[in-house]
Coordinates of C-alpha atoms in Angstrom, one line a residue:
X26 CA -89.6 -29.1 -168.9
X27 CA -90.7 -32.0 -170.7
X28 CA -88.0 -34.1 -172.3
X29 CA -88.1 -34.1 -176.1
X30 CA -86.4 -37.0 -176.7
X31 CA -88.7 -40.1 -176.4
X32 CA -87.3 -43.6 -175.9
X33 CA -86.6 -45.5 -179.2
X34 CA -87.3 -48.9 -179.7
X35 CA -83.9 -49.2 -181.5
X36 CA -81.6 -46.6 -180.0
X37 CA -81.3 -47.6 -176.2
X38 CA -81.7 -44.4 -173.7
X39 CA -78.6 -43.7 -171.9
X40 CA -78.7 -44.5 -168.2
X41 CA -75.9 -43.4 -165.7
X42 CA -75.7 -44.6 -162.1
X43 CA -73.1 -42.5 -160.3
X44 CA -72.1 -42.3 -156.6
X45 CA -69.5 -41.5 -154.2
X46 CA -69.5 -44.8 -152.9
X47 CA -70.0 -48.3 -154.5
X48 CA -73.2 -47.0 -156.3
X49 CA -74.8 -50.4 -155.3
X50 CA -77.8 -48.7 -153.7
X51 CA -78.3 -46.3 -156.5
X52 CA -78.4 -49.4 -158.8
X53 CA -80.8 -51.0 -156.6
X54 CA -83.1 -48.2 -156.6
X55 CA -83.0 -47.0 -160.3
X56 CA -83.7 -50.6 -161.3
X57 CA -86.4 -50.8 -158.9
X58 CA -87.9 -47.4 -160.9
X59 CA -86.9 -48.4 -164.5
X60 CA -88.9 -51.9 -164.1
X61 CA -92.2 -49.6 -164.2
X62 CA -91.5 -48.6 -167.6
X63 CA -91.1 -52.3 -169.2
X64 CA -91.0 -50.8 -172.9
X65 CA -87.9 -48.7 -172.2
X66 CA -85.1 -49.6 -174.0
X67 CA -82.1 -48.4 -172.3
X68 CA -78.2 -49.1 -171.8
X69 CA -77.0 -48.6 -168.3
X70 CA -73.6 -47.7 -167.1
X71 CA -72.3 -47.6 -163.3
X72 CA -70.0 -44.9 -162.2
X73 CA -69.0 -45.6 -158.6
X74 CA -66.5 -43.8 -156.2
X75 CA -67.0 -40.1 -157.8
X76 CA -66.0 -38.9 -154.3
X77 CA -64.4 -35.2 -155.1
X78 CA -65.8 -32.1 -156.5
X79 CA -63.2 -32.6 -159.3
X80 CA -64.4 -36.2 -160.3
X81 CA -68.0 -34.9 -160.0
X82 CA -67.4 -32.3 -162.5
X83 CA -65.5 -34.6 -164.8
X84 CA -68.4 -37.2 -164.8
X85 CA -71.0 -34.7 -165.4
X86 CA -68.7 -33.6 -168.5
X87 CA -68.5 -37.3 -169.6
X88 CA -72.2 -37.9 -169.4
X89 CA -72.9 -34.5 -171.2
X90 CA -70.6 -35.8 -174.1
X91 CA -72.9 -38.7 -174.4
X92 CA -75.8 -36.4 -174.8
X93 CA -73.9 -34.6 -177.3
X94 CA -73.1 -37.8 -179.3
X95 CA -76.2 -39.5 -179.2
X96 CA -78.9 -36.7 -179.1
X97 CA -80.5 -38.4 -176.3
X98 CA -80.8 -36.9 -172.9
X99 CA -79.4 -39.6 -170.3
X100 CA -81.3 -40.6 -167.3
X101 CA -79.1 -40.1 -164.3
X102 CA -79.5 -41.8 -160.9
X103 CA -77.1 -40.7 -158.1
X104 CA -76.4 -41.0 -154.3
X105 CA -73.9 -38.5 -153.2
X106 CA -73.8 -38.2 -149.3
X107 CA -71.9 -35.0 -149.5
X108 CA -74.0 -32.1 -150.6
X109 CA -70.8 -30.0 -152.0
X110 CA -70.2 -33.0 -154.6
X111 CA -73.9 -33.4 -155.0
X112 CA -74.2 -29.5 -156.1
X113 CA -71.0 -29.7 -158.2
X114 CA -72.3 -32.6 -160.2
X115 CA -75.9 -31.3 -160.8
X116 CA -74.7 -27.9 -161.6
X117 CA -72.6 -29.4 -164.2
X118 CA -74.8 -32.3 -165.5
X119 CA -77.2 -31.7 -168.3
X120 CA -78.9 -35.1 -168.0
X121 CA -82.3 -35.7 -166.1
X122 CA -80.7 -36.4 -162.8
X123 CA -82.6 -38.1 -159.9
X124 CA -80.6 -37.4 -156.6
X125 CA -82.1 -40.3 -154.7
X126 CA -80.6 -39.5 -151.2
X127 CA -82.0 -36.0 -151.4
X128 CA -85.4 -37.4 -152.2
X129 CA -85.7 -39.3 -149.2
X130 CA -83.2 -37.8 -146.8
X131 CA -84.1 -34.4 -146.8
X132 CA -87.8 -34.6 -146.0
X133 CA -86.9 -37.3 -143.4
X134 CA -84.6 -34.8 -141.5
X135 CA -87.5 -32.6 -141.4
X136 CA -89.5 -34.8 -140.0
X137 CA -87.4 -36.5 -137.4
X138 CA -85.9 -33.1 -136.5
X139 CA -82.3 -34.3 -136.9
X140 CA -79.7 -34.3 -139.4
X141 CA -78.5 -37.5 -141.0
X142 CA -74.8 -38.6 -140.9
X143 CA -73.9 -37.7 -144.5
X144 CA -71.4 -40.6 -144.5
X145 CA -70.5 -42.7 -147.5
X146 CA -71.1 -46.3 -147.4
X147 CA -73.5 -46.5 -144.2
X148 CA -76.0 -48.9 -146.0
X149 CA -73.3 -51.5 -146.3
X150 CA -70.8 -51.0 -143.4
X151 CA -73.1 -51.4 -140.6
X152 CA -75.0 -54.5 -141.7
X153 CA -71.6 -56.1 -143.0
X154 CA -70.2 -55.4 -139.2
X155 CA -73.3 -56.9 -137.6
X156 CA -73.9 -60.0 -140.1
X157 CA -70.9 -60.9 -141.8
X158 CA -70.2 -64.0 -139.7
X159 CA -74.0 -65.2 -140.5
X160 CA -73.8 -64.6 -144.0
X161 CA -70.4 -66.5 -144.2
X162 CA -71.9 -69.5 -142.2
X163 CA -74.9 -69.6 -144.5
X164 CA -73.1 -69.5 -147.7
X165 CA -70.6 -72.2 -146.2
X166 CA -73.9 -74.5 -145.2
X167 CA -75.7 -73.7 -148.3
X168 CA -72.7 -74.9 -150.7
X169 CA -72.2 -78.0 -148.6
X170 CA -75.8 -78.9 -148.9
X171 CA -76.5 -78.2 -152.6
X172 CA -78.1 -80.6 -154.8
X173 CA -78.7 -83.3 -152.0
X174 CA -74.7 -83.7 -151.6
X175 CA -75.3 -84.6 -147.7
X176 CA -77.9 -85.6 -145.3
X177 CA -75.9 -84.7 -142.5
X178 CA -77.0 -81.6 -140.6
X179 CA -80.3 -81.2 -142.3
X180 CA -81.9 -80.2 -139.4
X181 CA -79.7 -77.3 -139.2
X182 CA -81.4 -75.7 -142.4
X183 CA -83.7 -73.0 -142.1
X184 CA -85.1 -73.9 -145.5
X185 CA -84.9 -76.9 -147.9
X186 CA -85.8 -76.3 -151.2
X187 CA -87.0 -79.3 -153.3
X188 CA -87.8 -79.9 -156.9
X189 CA -86.6 -81.7 -160.2
X190 CA -83.2 -80.9 -161.6
X191 CA -82.7 -77.5 -163.1
X192 CA -85.9 -76.0 -161.6
X193 CA -83.8 -73.0 -159.8
X194 CA -83.1 -74.7 -156.6
X195 CA -79.5 -73.8 -156.5
X196 CA -79.6 -70.1 -157.4
X197 CA -82.3 -69.4 -155.3
X198 CA -80.6 -71.0 -152.2
X199 CA -77.5 -69.0 -152.9
X200 CA -79.6 -65.6 -153.1
X201 CA -81.2 -66.6 -149.7
X202 CA -77.9 -67.4 -148.2
X203 CA -75.7 -64.2 -149.6
X204 CA -78.6 -61.7 -149.0
X205 CA -80.6 -62.6 -146.1
X206 CA -77.8 -65.1 -144.2
X207 CA -80.2 -67.9 -144.3
X208 CA -78.9 -71.5 -144.3
X209 CA -80.7 -73.3 -147.2
X210 CA -80.3 -77.0 -148.5
X211 CA -81.8 -78.1 -151.6
X212 CA -82.8 -81.7 -152.4
X213 CA -83.6 -82.9 -156.3
X214 CA -86.3 -85.1 -156.7
X215 CA -85.9 -87.6 -159.3
X216 CA -87.7 -90.2 -161.2
X217 CA -86.9 -93.1 -158.7
X218 CA -88.7 -91.0 -155.9
X219 CA -91.7 -90.7 -158.3
X220 CA -91.8 -94.3 -159.0
X221 CA -91.7 -95.2 -155.3
X222 CA -94.4 -92.6 -154.7
X223 CA -92.8 -90.9 -151.4
X224 CA -90.0 -88.3 -150.6
X225 CA -86.8 -89.2 -149.9
X226 CA -86.3 -90.7 -146.6
X227 CA -84.0 -87.9 -145.1
X228 CA -86.7 -85.4 -145.7
X229 CA -89.1 -87.0 -143.7
X230 CA -87.9 -85.6 -140.2
X231 CA -87.8 -81.8 -141.7
X232 CA -90.9 -81.9 -143.6
X233 CA -91.8 -78.3 -142.0
X234 CA -88.8 -76.7 -143.7
X235 CA -89.5 -77.9 -147.2
X236 CA -90.7 -75.4 -149.9
X237 CA -90.8 -76.8 -153.7
X238 CA -89.9 -75.2 -156.9
X239 CA -91.4 -76.1 -160.1
X240 CA -91.1 -75.0 -163.8
X241 CA -93.1 -75.2 -167.1
X242 CA -91.8 -78.2 -169.0
X243 CA -91.0 -76.2 -172.1
X244 CA -88.8 -73.9 -170.0
X245 CA -87.4 -77.1 -168.3
X246 CA -86.7 -78.8 -171.7
X247 CA -84.8 -75.4 -173.0
X248 CA -82.5 -75.4 -170.0
X249 CA -81.8 -79.2 -169.7
X250 CA -81.2 -79.2 -173.7
X251 CA -78.5 -76.5 -173.3
X252 CA -76.8 -79.0 -170.7
X253 CA -77.2 -82.3 -172.4
X254 CA -78.7 -82.1 -175.9
X255 CA -80.8 -84.7 -177.4
X256 CA -80.6 -86.7 -174.5
X257 CA -83.7 -88.5 -172.6
X258 CA -83.0 -86.1 -169.7
X259 CA -83.9 -83.2 -171.5
X260 CA -86.7 -84.5 -174.0
X261 CA -89.9 -82.4 -173.7
X262 CA -91.6 -86.0 -172.7
X263 CA -89.6 -86.5 -169.7
X264 CA -89.7 -83.0 -168.5
X265 CA -93.7 -83.2 -168.7
X266 CA -93.5 -86.4 -166.6
X267 CA -91.2 -85.4 -164.2
X268 CA -92.9 -81.9 -163.5
X269 CA -96.4 -83.7 -163.6
X270 CA -95.1 -86.5 -161.0
X271 CA -93.2 -83.7 -158.8
X272 CA -96.1 -81.4 -158.4
X273 CA -98.3 -84.2 -157.7
X274 CA -96.0 -85.5 -154.9
X275 CA -96.0 -81.7 -153.5
X276 CA -99.5 -81.9 -153.3
X277 CA -100.2 -85.0 -151.8
X278 CA -97.3 -84.2 -149.1
X279 CA -98.7 -80.8 -148.2
X280 CA -95.7 -79.0 -149.5
X281 CA -96.0 -75.2 -150.7
X282 CA -94.3 -74.5 -154.0
X283 CA -94.2 -71.9 -156.7
X284 CA -93.2 -72.0 -160.2
X285 CA -89.8 -70.4 -161.2
X286 CA -90.7 -69.9 -164.8
X287 CA -91.6 -66.2 -165.0
X288 CA -90.8 -65.2 -161.3
X289 CA -87.5 -63.3 -160.6
X290 CA -85.4 -64.8 -157.9
X291 CA -86.3 -61.8 -155.8
X292 CA -89.9 -62.4 -155.9
X293 CA -89.3 -66.3 -155.1
X294 CA -87.1 -65.5 -152.1
X295 CA -89.9 -63.0 -150.8
X296 CA -92.5 -65.6 -151.2
X297 CA -90.2 -68.5 -149.4
X298 CA -89.4 -66.1 -146.4
X299 CA -93.2 -65.3 -146.2
X300 CA -94.3 -68.8 -146.2
X301 CA -91.8 -70.3 -143.7
X302 CA -92.2 -67.3 -141.7
X303 CA -88.7 -66.4 -141.9
X304 CA -89.0 -62.3 -141.8
X305 CA -86.5 -62.2 -138.9
X306 CA -83.9 -61.9 -141.4
X307 CA -83.4 -58.5 -142.8
X308 CA -81.5 -58.2 -146.3
X309 CA -77.8 -58.2 -145.8
X310 CA -75.6 -55.7 -147.9

């Protein structure tokens, strides 16, 4: 039956992420789906650890109450590993329920001719056990080598991000370390480097690990002005000078780079991994 409550530009559509585990997997899948509807105005709520039939019914009632109060049918994304809990929830809930595990696991069981484990938290538990030490080592390395704090051990890095200050190097470094267990150093390029016309000496022996981040001068001006308002550092003229000089240097040095202005951190990370051939690293957790 078609939904008779189309999304409003002013009233957000209720969205619920429900799971008998952490709900992180459900949230990730739901967000991937919802990005395909850029004009949808919605308000998201995550409800984890709905791990009994009683909790499932109570959660469904809670969602139904939201529908009664708002007059809008909630969108519900769920990942229940146990069929009894899933059935109880789906039978009670009046929202539009997309049971993500059932959509993928059941057809795969038929194709493979075997039953899945139906255990809670398998997505995270297995990978954490296998990769925990690698993740911690990568995070420790990345924090130690943030913003050019030290040249020691640069040869251990798998990626070295370069770019002007506030171009997105630190968040990208931490994302790669935390999500993929990749050791990342990041090194700022400063006006003295541009005046000299060469990369910092410490980067000479690790050129093959370099990847550059740039950003639009206008966006850089906004970011820097929040940190140091009305300073030369934040001025649009200086931002234009640093960006043009940085991009010219990376072009001369043959360093691959991309703009962080409009790209998500996931897109940036995927590009870096593909460019530097780090596909061996699976996403952790």
